[in-house]
Amino acid sequence: MKLWGGRFEKSTNVMVDDFNSSIRFDQRLYKQDITGSIAHVSMLAKQSIISTKDADIIKKGLEELLLDIENNKIEFDIEAEDIHMNIEKLLIDKVGVVGKKLHTGRSRNDQVALDMRMYLKEEIQEIKLMIIKLLKTLLTISKDNLDTIMPGYTHLQKAQPITFAHHLMAYFEMFKRDIDRLDDTYKRMNYLPLGAGALATTTYPLDREYVANVLDFDGVCLNSIDAVSDRDYCVELLNTISILMMHLSRFCEEIILWCSNEFQFIELDDAYSTGSSIMPQKKNPDIAELVRGKTGRVYGSHISLLTTMKSLPLAYNKDMQEDKEVTFDAIDTVKMCLPIFTNMLKTIKVNSINMYKGASGGFTNATDAADYLVKKGIPFRDAHEIIGKLVIYCINNNKNLEGMSLEEYKAVSTVFDTDIYDAISLETCVNKRNVIGGPSKEMMSKVIAINEDYITNL
Ligand code: ARG
């Protein structure tokens, strides 16, 4: 017998039961559903909508039910459709007719919105903690690599020398923004939808502020139609997670490049690499590749929900049940990726010699050579031209800028002097970039200190 069976003369087709039911995936909301129901029932008693005695019986029944579920004593029923009706039915089985009073002044439409918001609030905190661990790892590796010179790239062409710390701390900033976006998403979802009823509230004198307070919400949703038809909080979270995955994916792509034979900038720990079933020499960066690959799946969830929500008339529509699987899958995916990625990163071996070699080739100090001429009074455009010519000369003679003799320099411009060698050494190139945000050891140490404070104050 269905909880809503009163108006029906026939039972539901089995295929319909199966198709309609969400218990398979929304059962993970059991804790939120029960906690929300306990708050609701306390409020009903406080407002004398039901008696305190009845409320106490219901609360006790719900608490027992929570334990039963946690101890795997419960089997959910597809016929009861979703987690909300399963819990209600189980409660009635447990405490008898009094249990039928739980759903007073409430609809599954406001109930499901409440459960999801409560669930996502918790998940956001867990994802944040995982990002913080990653940030700490980035700080540790960066502090060890303030002097590790590597080439910086634009267009994946060697551009200017930087340090490994400078490069890693770029990701630190990205993940910081991800935390910010999670906080922001949290802030906007932190309003209580319960009390909206099906769409137009109820005739009972509900105290929504009380429930908001008990369940740790900042306030109540101010429009009941919006409260039950809004899924922005899921879409926003999916967007936030998509961006986070995009960051992880870019990082993975670099890791994959860096441990290739062509780069050899880092080596992955054996525990975080895999072999090939045919090629004995292989050590593959599967973890990085899989994180990169799973990014597509999270984007898919995001686009999927946006598409589901597009053109839905107000207020609740059953289409919105589709919010769950995609949101859960994206959360599960990012929660699987973050810790494994952090551990993989923690265990990399940095090959500073190869990084330095990489920075020495490809004329990464050409800008500094031009700046040298500017400091000697040559306008930058002319300096750029002169160094461009020198680069061609070097390429034709298989040399780099630091390998040219003073005579060779002077043949191009008499302004060159012996101080050119110091001016274009990689160490100078890095440490003269002593602008906040830049790679110099002094500035990087400053930024690292700022970010250590940031983590402590999170
Ligand atoms: N299982 C439903 C969902 O996830 C709960 C709300 C159902 N409301 C309704 N009126 N059918 O969206």
Coordinates of C-alpha atoms and ligand atoms in Angstrom, one line a residue:
M1 CA 0.0 0.0 0.0
K2 CA 1.4 3.4 -1.1
L3 CA 1.5 6.3 1.4
W4 CA -0.3 8.4 -1.2
G5 CA -2.6 5.5 -2.3
G6 CA -5.9 7.0 -1.1
R7 CA -6.9 8.5 -4.5
F8 CA -6.0 5.5 -6.5
E9 CA -8.1 2.5 -7.5
K10 CA -5.4 0.5 -9.2
S11 CA -2.0 -0.4 -8.1
T12 CA 1.1 1.0 -9.9
N13 CA 2.6 -0.9 -12.8
V14 CA 5.8 -2.7 -11.7
M15 CA 7.8 -1.0 -14.4
V16 CA 6.5 2.4 -13.2
D17 CA 7.5 1.6 -9.6
D18 CA 11.0 0.8 -10.8
F19 CA 11.2 3.8 -13.1
N20 CA 9.9 6.3 -10.6
S21 CA 11.8 5.1 -7.6
S22 CA 14.8 6.9 -6.4
I23 CA 15.6 4.9 -3.3
R24 CA 18.5 3.2 -5.1
F25 CA 20.4 6.4 -5.0
D26 CA 18.7 8.7 -2.5
Q27 CA 19.1 6.3 0.4
R28 CA 22.4 8.0 1.2
L29 CA 20.2 10.9 2.4
Y30 CA 18.9 8.8 5.3
K31 CA 20.7 10.7 8.1
Q32 CA 19.7 14.1 6.8
D33 CA 16.1 12.9 6.3
I34 CA 15.9 11.7 9.9
T35 CA 17.6 14.7 11.4
G36 CA 15.4 17.0 9.4
S37 CA 12.3 15.1 10.5
I38 CA 13.3 15.3 14.2
A39 CA 13.7 19.0 13.9
H40 CA 10.3 19.3 12.1
V41 CA 8.5 17.2 14.7
S42 CA 10.0 19.2 17.6
M43 CA 8.7 22.3 16.0
L44 CA 5.2 20.8 15.4
A45 CA 5.1 20.1 19.2
K46 CA 6.4 23.5 20.1
Q47 CA 3.7 25.1 18.0
S48 CA 1.1 22.8 19.6
I49 CA 0.3 21.4 16.1
I50 CA 0.8 17.9 17.5
S51 CA 1.1 16.9 21.2
T52 CA 4.5 16.7 22.9
K53 CA 3.8 13.0 23.8
D54 CA 3.3 12.1 20.1
A55 CA 6.3 14.1 19.1
D56 CA 8.4 12.3 21.7
I57 CA 7.3 8.9 20.4
I58 CA 8.1 9.9 16.8
K59 CA 11.5 11.3 17.8
K60 CA 12.4 8.2 19.6
G61 CA 11.2 6.0 16.7
L62 CA 13.3 8.1 14.3
E63 CA 16.4 7.9 16.5
E64 CA 16.0 4.1 16.7
L65 CA 15.6 4.0 12.9
L66 CA 18.8 5.9 12.4
L67 CA 20.7 3.3 14.5
D68 CA 18.9 0.4 12.7
I69 CA 20.0 1.8 9.3
E70 CA 23.5 2.4 10.5
N71 CA 23.7 -1.2 11.8
N72 CA 22.5 -2.5 8.4
K73 CA 19.3 -3.8 9.9
I74 CA 17.1 -2.1 7.3
E75 CA 16.2 -3.1 3.8
F76 CA 14.7 -0.3 1.8
D77 CA 11.7 -0.9 -0.3
I78 CA 11.5 0.2 -4.0
E79 CA 7.7 0.4 -3.7
A80 CA 8.1 3.1 -1.1
E81 CA 9.7 5.1 -3.9
D82 CA 12.2 7.3 -2.1
I83 CA 14.1 7.8 1.1
H84 CA 11.4 10.1 2.5
M85 CA 8.6 7.7 2.1
N86 CA 10.8 4.7 3.2
I87 CA 11.6 6.4 6.4
E88 CA 8.0 7.4 7.0
K89 CA 6.8 3.9 6.4
L90 CA 9.5 2.4 8.6
L91 CA 8.6 4.8 11.3
I92 CA 4.9 3.8 11.1
D93 CA 5.8 0.2 11.2
K94 CA 7.9 0.9 14.3
V95 CA 5.7 3.3 16.4
G96 CA 2.3 2.6 14.9
V97 CA -0.3 5.2 13.9
V98 CA 1.4 8.1 15.7
G99 CA 4.0 7.9 13.0
K100 CA 1.4 9.1 10.5
K101 CA 1.5 12.5 12.1
L102 CA 5.2 13.2 11.1
H103 CA 4.3 14.5 7.7
T104 CA 1.9 17.2 9.0
G105 CA 2.6 20.5 7.4
R106 CA 5.3 19.1 5.1
S107 CA 5.7 17.9 1.6
R108 CA 8.3 15.7 0.0
N109 CA 9.0 18.8 -2.2
D110 CA 10.4 20.9 0.7
Q111 CA 11.7 17.8 2.4
V112 CA 13.9 16.7 -0.5
A113 CA 15.3 20.2 -0.9
L114 CA 16.1 20.2 2.8
D115 CA 17.8 16.9 2.7
M116 CA 20.0 17.8 -0.3
R117 CA 21.1 21.1 1.2
M118 CA 22.0 19.4 4.5
Y119 CA 23.9 16.7 2.7
L120 CA 25.8 19.0 0.4
K121 CA 26.7 21.3 3.2
E122 CA 28.5 18.4 4.9
E123 CA 30.1 17.3 1.6
I124 CA 31.4 20.8 1.0
Q125 CA 33.2 20.7 4.3
E126 CA 34.8 17.4 3.5
I127 CA 36.0 18.5 0.1
K128 CA 37.4 21.6 1.7
L129 CA 39.5 19.6 4.1
M130 CA 40.8 17.5 1.3
I131 CA 41.9 20.7 -0.6
I132 CA 43.5 22.0 2.5
K133 CA 45.7 18.8 2.7
L134 CA 46.7 19.4 -0.9
L135 CA 47.5 23.0 -0.1
K136 CA 49.7 22.0 2.7
T137 CA 51.5 19.5 0.5
L138 CA 52.1 22.2 -2.1
L139 CA 53.6 24.5 0.6
T140 CA 55.9 21.8 1.8
I141 CA 57.3 21.0 -1.6
S142 CA 57.5 24.6 -2.6
K143 CA 59.5 25.5 0.5
D144 CA 62.0 22.8 -0.5
N145 CA 62.3 24.1 -4.0
L146 CA 62.7 27.9 -3.7
D147 CA 66.1 27.5 -5.6
T148 CA 65.1 24.8 -8.0
I149 CA 65.3 26.6 -11.3
M150 CA 63.1 25.3 -14.2
P151 CA 61.9 26.7 -17.5
G152 CA 58.6 28.6 -17.4
Y153 CA 56.6 28.1 -20.6
T154 CA 54.1 30.0 -22.7
H155 CA 52.6 28.1 -25.7
L156 CA 54.5 25.2 -24.2
Q157 CA 57.7 26.9 -25.6
K158 CA 60.4 27.8 -23.1
A159 CA 59.9 31.3 -22.1
Q160 CA 61.7 32.5 -18.9
P161 CA 63.3 30.8 -16.0
I162 CA 61.2 30.4 -12.9
T163 CA 61.5 28.1 -9.9
F164 CA 59.6 24.9 -9.2
A165 CA 58.2 26.6 -6.1
H166 CA 56.9 29.5 -8.2
H167 CA 55.2 27.0 -10.6
L168 CA 53.6 24.9 -7.8
M169 CA 52.4 28.0 -6.0
A170 CA 50.4 28.9 -9.1
Y171 CA 48.3 25.9 -8.4
F172 CA 48.1 26.9 -4.8
E173 CA 46.3 30.1 -5.9
M174 CA 43.9 28.1 -8.0
F175 CA 43.0 25.7 -5.2
K176 CA 42.6 28.7 -2.9
R177 CA 40.0 30.1 -5.3
D178 CA 38.3 26.7 -5.2
I179 CA 37.9 26.9 -1.5
D180 CA 36.5 30.3 -1.9
R181 CA 34.0 29.1 -4.4
L182 CA 33.0 26.2 -2.1
D183 CA 32.5 28.7 0.8
D184 CA 30.4 30.9 -1.5
T185 CA 28.3 28.0 -2.7
Y186 CA 27.8 27.0 0.9
K187 CA 26.7 30.4 1.9
R188 CA 24.0 30.6 -0.7
M189 CA 22.6 27.1 0.0
N190 CA 22.5 27.8 3.7
Y191 CA 18.8 28.8 3.8
L192 CA 16.0 26.5 5.0
P193 CA 13.5 25.4 2.4
L194 CA 11.4 23.4 4.8
G195 CA 8.0 24.9 5.5
A196 CA 7.5 25.7 1.8
G197 CA 5.3 22.6 1.7
A198 CA 4.4 21.5 -1.8
L199 CA 4.8 25.1 -3.1
A200 CA 2.6 27.5 -1.1
T201 CA 3.5 26.8 2.6
T202 CA 0.8 25.5 4.8
T203 CA -2.1 26.6 7.0
Y204 CA -0.4 25.4 10.2
P205 CA 1.4 28.0 12.2
L206 CA 4.9 26.7 11.5
D207 CA 8.0 28.2 13.1
R208 CA 10.5 28.0 10.2
E209 CA 13.1 30.2 12.0
Y210 CA 13.1 27.7 14.8
V211 CA 13.8 24.8 12.5
A212 CA 16.5 26.9 10.6
N213 CA 18.2 27.5 13.9
V214 CA 18.1 23.9 15.0
L215 CA 19.4 22.6 11.7
D216 CA 22.1 25.3 11.6
F217 CA 20.9 27.3 8.6
D218 CA 21.5 31.1 8.3
G219 CA 17.8 31.7 7.7
V220 CA 14.8 30.6 5.8
C221 CA 14.1 30.7 2.0
L222 CA 11.9 33.7 1.6
N223 CA 9.7 32.4 -1.2
S224 CA 8.1 29.0 -0.9
I225 CA 7.8 28.5 -4.7
D226 CA 11.5 29.2 -5.1
A227 CA 12.3 27.0 -2.1
V228 CA 11.0 23.9 -3.8
S229 CA 11.9 24.7 -7.4
D230 CA 15.4 25.9 -6.9
R231 CA 18.4 23.6 -7.7
D232 CA 20.9 26.4 -8.1
Y233 CA 22.8 25.1 -5.1
C234 CA 23.5 21.8 -6.9
V235 CA 24.3 23.5 -10.2
E236 CA 26.7 25.9 -8.4
L237 CA 28.4 23.1 -6.6
L238 CA 28.8 21.1 -9.8
N239 CA 30.3 24.2 -11.4
T240 CA 32.6 24.6 -8.5
I241 CA 33.7 21.0 -8.6
S242 CA 34.1 21.2 -12.4
I243 CA 36.5 24.1 -12.0
L244 CA 38.4 22.2 -9.2
M245 CA 38.7 19.2 -11.5
M246 CA 39.8 21.4 -14.3
H247 CA 42.7 22.6 -12.0
L248 CA 43.5 19.0 -11.1
S249 CA 43.5 18.0 -14.7
R250 CA 45.8 20.8 -15.8
F251 CA 48.2 19.8 -13.0
C252 CA 47.9 16.1 -14.0
E253 CA 48.7 17.0 -17.6
E254 CA 51.9 18.8 -16.4
I255 CA 52.9 15.9 -14.2
I256 CA 52.4 13.5 -17.2
L257 CA 54.7 15.7 -19.3
W258 CA 57.2 16.2 -16.5
C259 CA 57.7 12.5 -16.0
S260 CA 58.0 11.7 -19.7
N261 CA 61.4 10.7 -21.1
E262 CA 61.5 14.0 -23.0
F263 CA 61.3 16.2 -19.8
Q264 CA 62.4 14.0 -16.9
F265 CA 61.7 16.8 -14.5
I266 CA 60.2 14.5 -11.9
E267 CA 59.8 10.9 -11.1
L268 CA 56.6 9.4 -9.7
D269 CA 56.9 7.0 -6.8
D270 CA 56.5 3.3 -7.7
A271 CA 53.5 3.2 -5.4
Y272 CA 51.7 5.7 -7.6
S273 CA 52.6 4.4 -11.0
T274 CA 51.7 1.4 -13.0
G275 CA 53.4 -0.9 -15.5
S276 CA 52.6 -2.2 -18.9
S277 CA 51.5 -5.7 -19.6
I278 CA 53.8 -5.9 -22.6
M279 CA 56.5 -3.3 -22.4
P280 CA 58.8 -4.1 -19.5
Q281 CA 60.5 -0.7 -19.4
K282 CA 57.2 1.2 -18.8
K283 CA 56.3 3.2 -15.8
N284 CA 53.0 4.9 -16.5
P285 CA 51.4 7.9 -14.8
D286 CA 47.9 6.2 -14.7
I287 CA 46.7 8.1 -11.6
A288 CA 47.4 11.5 -13.2
E289 CA 45.8 10.3 -16.5
L290 CA 42.7 9.0 -14.7
V291 CA 42.2 12.2 -12.7
R292 CA 42.5 14.1 -16.0
G293 CA 40.0 11.6 -17.5
K294 CA 37.5 11.9 -14.7
T295 CA 37.3 15.6 -15.3
G296 CA 35.2 15.0 -18.3
R297 CA 32.7 13.0 -16.3
V298 CA 32.3 15.8 -13.8
Y299 CA 31.7 18.3 -16.6
G300 CA 29.1 15.9 -17.9
S301 CA 27.3 16.0 -14.6
H302 CA 27.3 19.8 -14.6
I303 CA 26.0 20.1 -18.1
S304 CA 23.5 17.3 -17.5
L305 CA 21.8 19.1 -14.6
L306 CA 21.9 22.5 -16.3
T307 CA 20.0 20.8 -19.2
T308 CA 17.5 19.1 -16.8
M309 CA 16.7 22.4 -15.2
K310 CA 16.4 24.4 -18.4
S311 CA 12.8 25.3 -19.2
L312 CA 11.2 23.6 -16.1
P313 CA 8.2 25.6 -15.1
L314 CA 7.8 26.5 -11.4
A315 CA 7.6 24.9 -9.0
Y316 CA 8.6 21.2 -8.3
N317 CA 8.8 18.8 -11.3
K318 CA 9.8 15.2 -11.1
D319 CA 12.6 15.9 -13.6
M320 CA 14.4 17.4 -10.6
Q321 CA 14.9 14.0 -9.1
E322 CA 17.6 13.7 -11.7
D323 CA 19.7 16.2 -9.6
K324 CA 20.9 13.4 -7.3
E325 CA 22.8 10.9 -9.3
V326 CA 24.8 13.5 -11.2
T327 CA 25.6 15.5 -8.0
F328 CA 26.5 12.5 -6.0
D329 CA 28.7 11.1 -8.8
A330 CA 30.6 14.4 -9.1
I331 CA 31.1 14.6 -5.4
D332 CA 32.2 10.9 -5.2
T333 CA 34.6 11.5 -8.1
V334 CA 36.3 14.6 -6.7
K335 CA 36.5 13.0 -3.3
M336 CA 38.3 10.0 -4.9
C337 CA 40.6 12.2 -6.9
L338 CA 41.8 14.7 -4.3
P339 CA 43.5 12.4 -1.7
I340 CA 45.1 10.1 -4.3
F341 CA 46.4 13.1 -6.2
T342 CA 47.8 14.7 -3.0
N343 CA 49.5 11.5 -2.1
M344 CA 51.0 11.1 -5.5
L345 CA 52.3 14.6 -5.4
K346 CA 53.7 14.2 -1.9
T347 CA 55.9 11.3 -3.1
I348 CA 57.3 12.7 -6.4
K349 CA 61.1 12.9 -6.8
V350 CA 62.2 16.3 -8.1
N351 CA 65.0 16.1 -10.7
S352 CA 66.4 19.6 -10.2
I353 CA 69.4 18.9 -12.4
N354 CA 67.2 18.2 -15.4
M355 CA 65.0 21.2 -14.6
Y356 CA 68.0 23.4 -14.5
K357 CA 69.2 21.9 -17.8
G358 CA 65.8 22.6 -19.3
A359 CA 66.0 26.2 -18.2
S360 CA 69.5 26.7 -19.7
G361 CA 68.3 25.7 -23.2
G362 CA 65.8 27.5 -25.4
F363 CA 67.1 31.1 -24.7
T364 CA 65.0 31.6 -21.5
N365 CA 67.3 34.4 -20.6
A366 CA 66.8 36.4 -23.9
T367 CA 64.5 38.9 -22.2
D368 CA 67.1 39.5 -19.6
A369 CA 69.8 40.1 -22.2
A370 CA 67.5 42.7 -23.8
D371 CA 66.8 44.3 -20.5
Y372 CA 70.6 44.4 -20.0
L373 CA 70.9 46.6 -23.1
V374 CA 68.0 48.7 -21.9
K375 CA 69.8 49.4 -18.7
K376 CA 72.8 50.5 -20.8
G377 CA 70.6 53.1 -22.5
I378 CA 69.3 51.3 -25.6
P379 CA 65.6 51.6 -26.2
F380 CA 63.7 48.3 -25.6
R381 CA 62.6 47.8 -29.2
D382 CA 66.1 48.1 -30.5
A383 CA 67.4 45.9 -27.7
H384 CA 64.8 43.3 -28.7
E385 CA 66.0 43.4 -32.3
I386 CA 69.7 43.0 -31.3
I387 CA 69.1 40.0 -29.0
G388 CA 66.8 38.5 -31.7
K389 CA 69.8 38.6 -34.1
L390 CA 72.1 37.1 -31.4
V391 CA 69.6 34.2 -31.0
I392 CA 69.8 33.5 -34.7
Y393 CA 73.6 33.6 -34.5
C394 CA 73.5 31.2 -31.6
I395 CA 71.2 28.8 -33.3
N396 CA 73.4 28.8 -36.4
N397 CA 76.5 28.2 -34.3
N398 CA 75.0 25.8 -31.9
K399 CA 75.5 28.0 -28.8
N400 CA 73.5 29.6 -26.1
L401 CA 73.7 33.2 -24.9
E402 CA 75.8 32.4 -21.9
G403 CA 78.3 30.5 -24.1
M404 CA 79.2 33.4 -26.4
S405 CA 82.5 35.1 -26.0
L406 CA 82.7 38.8 -25.3
E407 CA 84.1 39.4 -28.8
E408 CA 81.1 37.7 -30.3
Y409 CA 78.8 40.0 -28.2
K410 CA 80.8 43.1 -29.1
A411 CA 80.6 42.3 -32.8
V412 CA 76.8 42.8 -32.5
S413 CA 76.9 45.8 -30.1
T414 CA 79.8 47.6 -28.4
V415 CA 77.5 48.2 -25.4
F416 CA 78.1 44.7 -24.2
D417 CA 80.6 44.2 -21.4
T418 CA 81.8 41.4 -19.1
D419 CA 78.8 42.1 -16.7
I420 CA 76.6 40.5 -19.4
Y421 CA 77.4 37.1 -18.1
D422 CA 76.1 37.8 -14.6
A423 CA 73.1 39.6 -16.0
I424 CA 71.9 36.6 -18.0
S425 CA 72.8 33.8 -15.5
L426 CA 69.6 31.9 -14.6
E427 CA 70.0 32.7 -11.0
T428 CA 70.0 36.4 -11.8
C429 CA 67.1 36.0 -14.2
V430 CA 65.1 34.5 -11.4
N431 CA 66.2 36.5 -8.4
K432 CA 66.1 39.9 -10.2
R433 CA 62.4 39.3 -10.7
N434 CA 61.8 40.6 -7.3
V435 CA 58.3 41.9 -7.8
I436 CA 55.6 40.5 -5.5
G437 CA 54.1 37.5 -7.3
G438 CA 57.4 36.8 -9.1
P439 CA 59.8 33.9 -8.8
S440 CA 62.7 35.5 -6.7
K441 CA 63.5 33.6 -3.6
E442 CA 62.7 36.7 -1.5
M443 CA 59.3 37.2 -3.0
M444 CA 58.4 33.5 -3.0
S445 CA 59.3 33.3 0.7
K446 CA 57.1 36.3 1.4
V447 CA 54.2 34.7 -0.5
I448 CA 54.7 31.4 1.2
A449 CA 54.5 33.1 4.6
I450 CA 51.3 34.9 3.5
N451 CA 49.8 31.5 2.4
E452 CA 50.9 29.8 5.6
D453 CA 48.9 32.4 7.5
Y454 CA 46.0 31.8 5.1
I455 CA 46.0 28.1 6.0
T456 CA 46.2 28.7 9.7
N457 CA 43.3 31.1 9.6
L458 CA 41.0 28.9 7.5
Ligands
ARG1 N1 12.2 11.5 -4.9 C1 11.8 12.9 -5.1 C2 13.0 13.7 -5.7 O1 14.1 13.3 -5.5 C3 11.3 13.5 -3.9 C4 10.3 14.6 -4.2 C5 9.1 14.0 -4.8 N2 8.0 14.8 -4.8 C6 6.9 14.5 -5.5 N3 5.9 15.3 -5.4 N4 6.8 13.5 -6.2 O2 12.8 14.7 -6.2

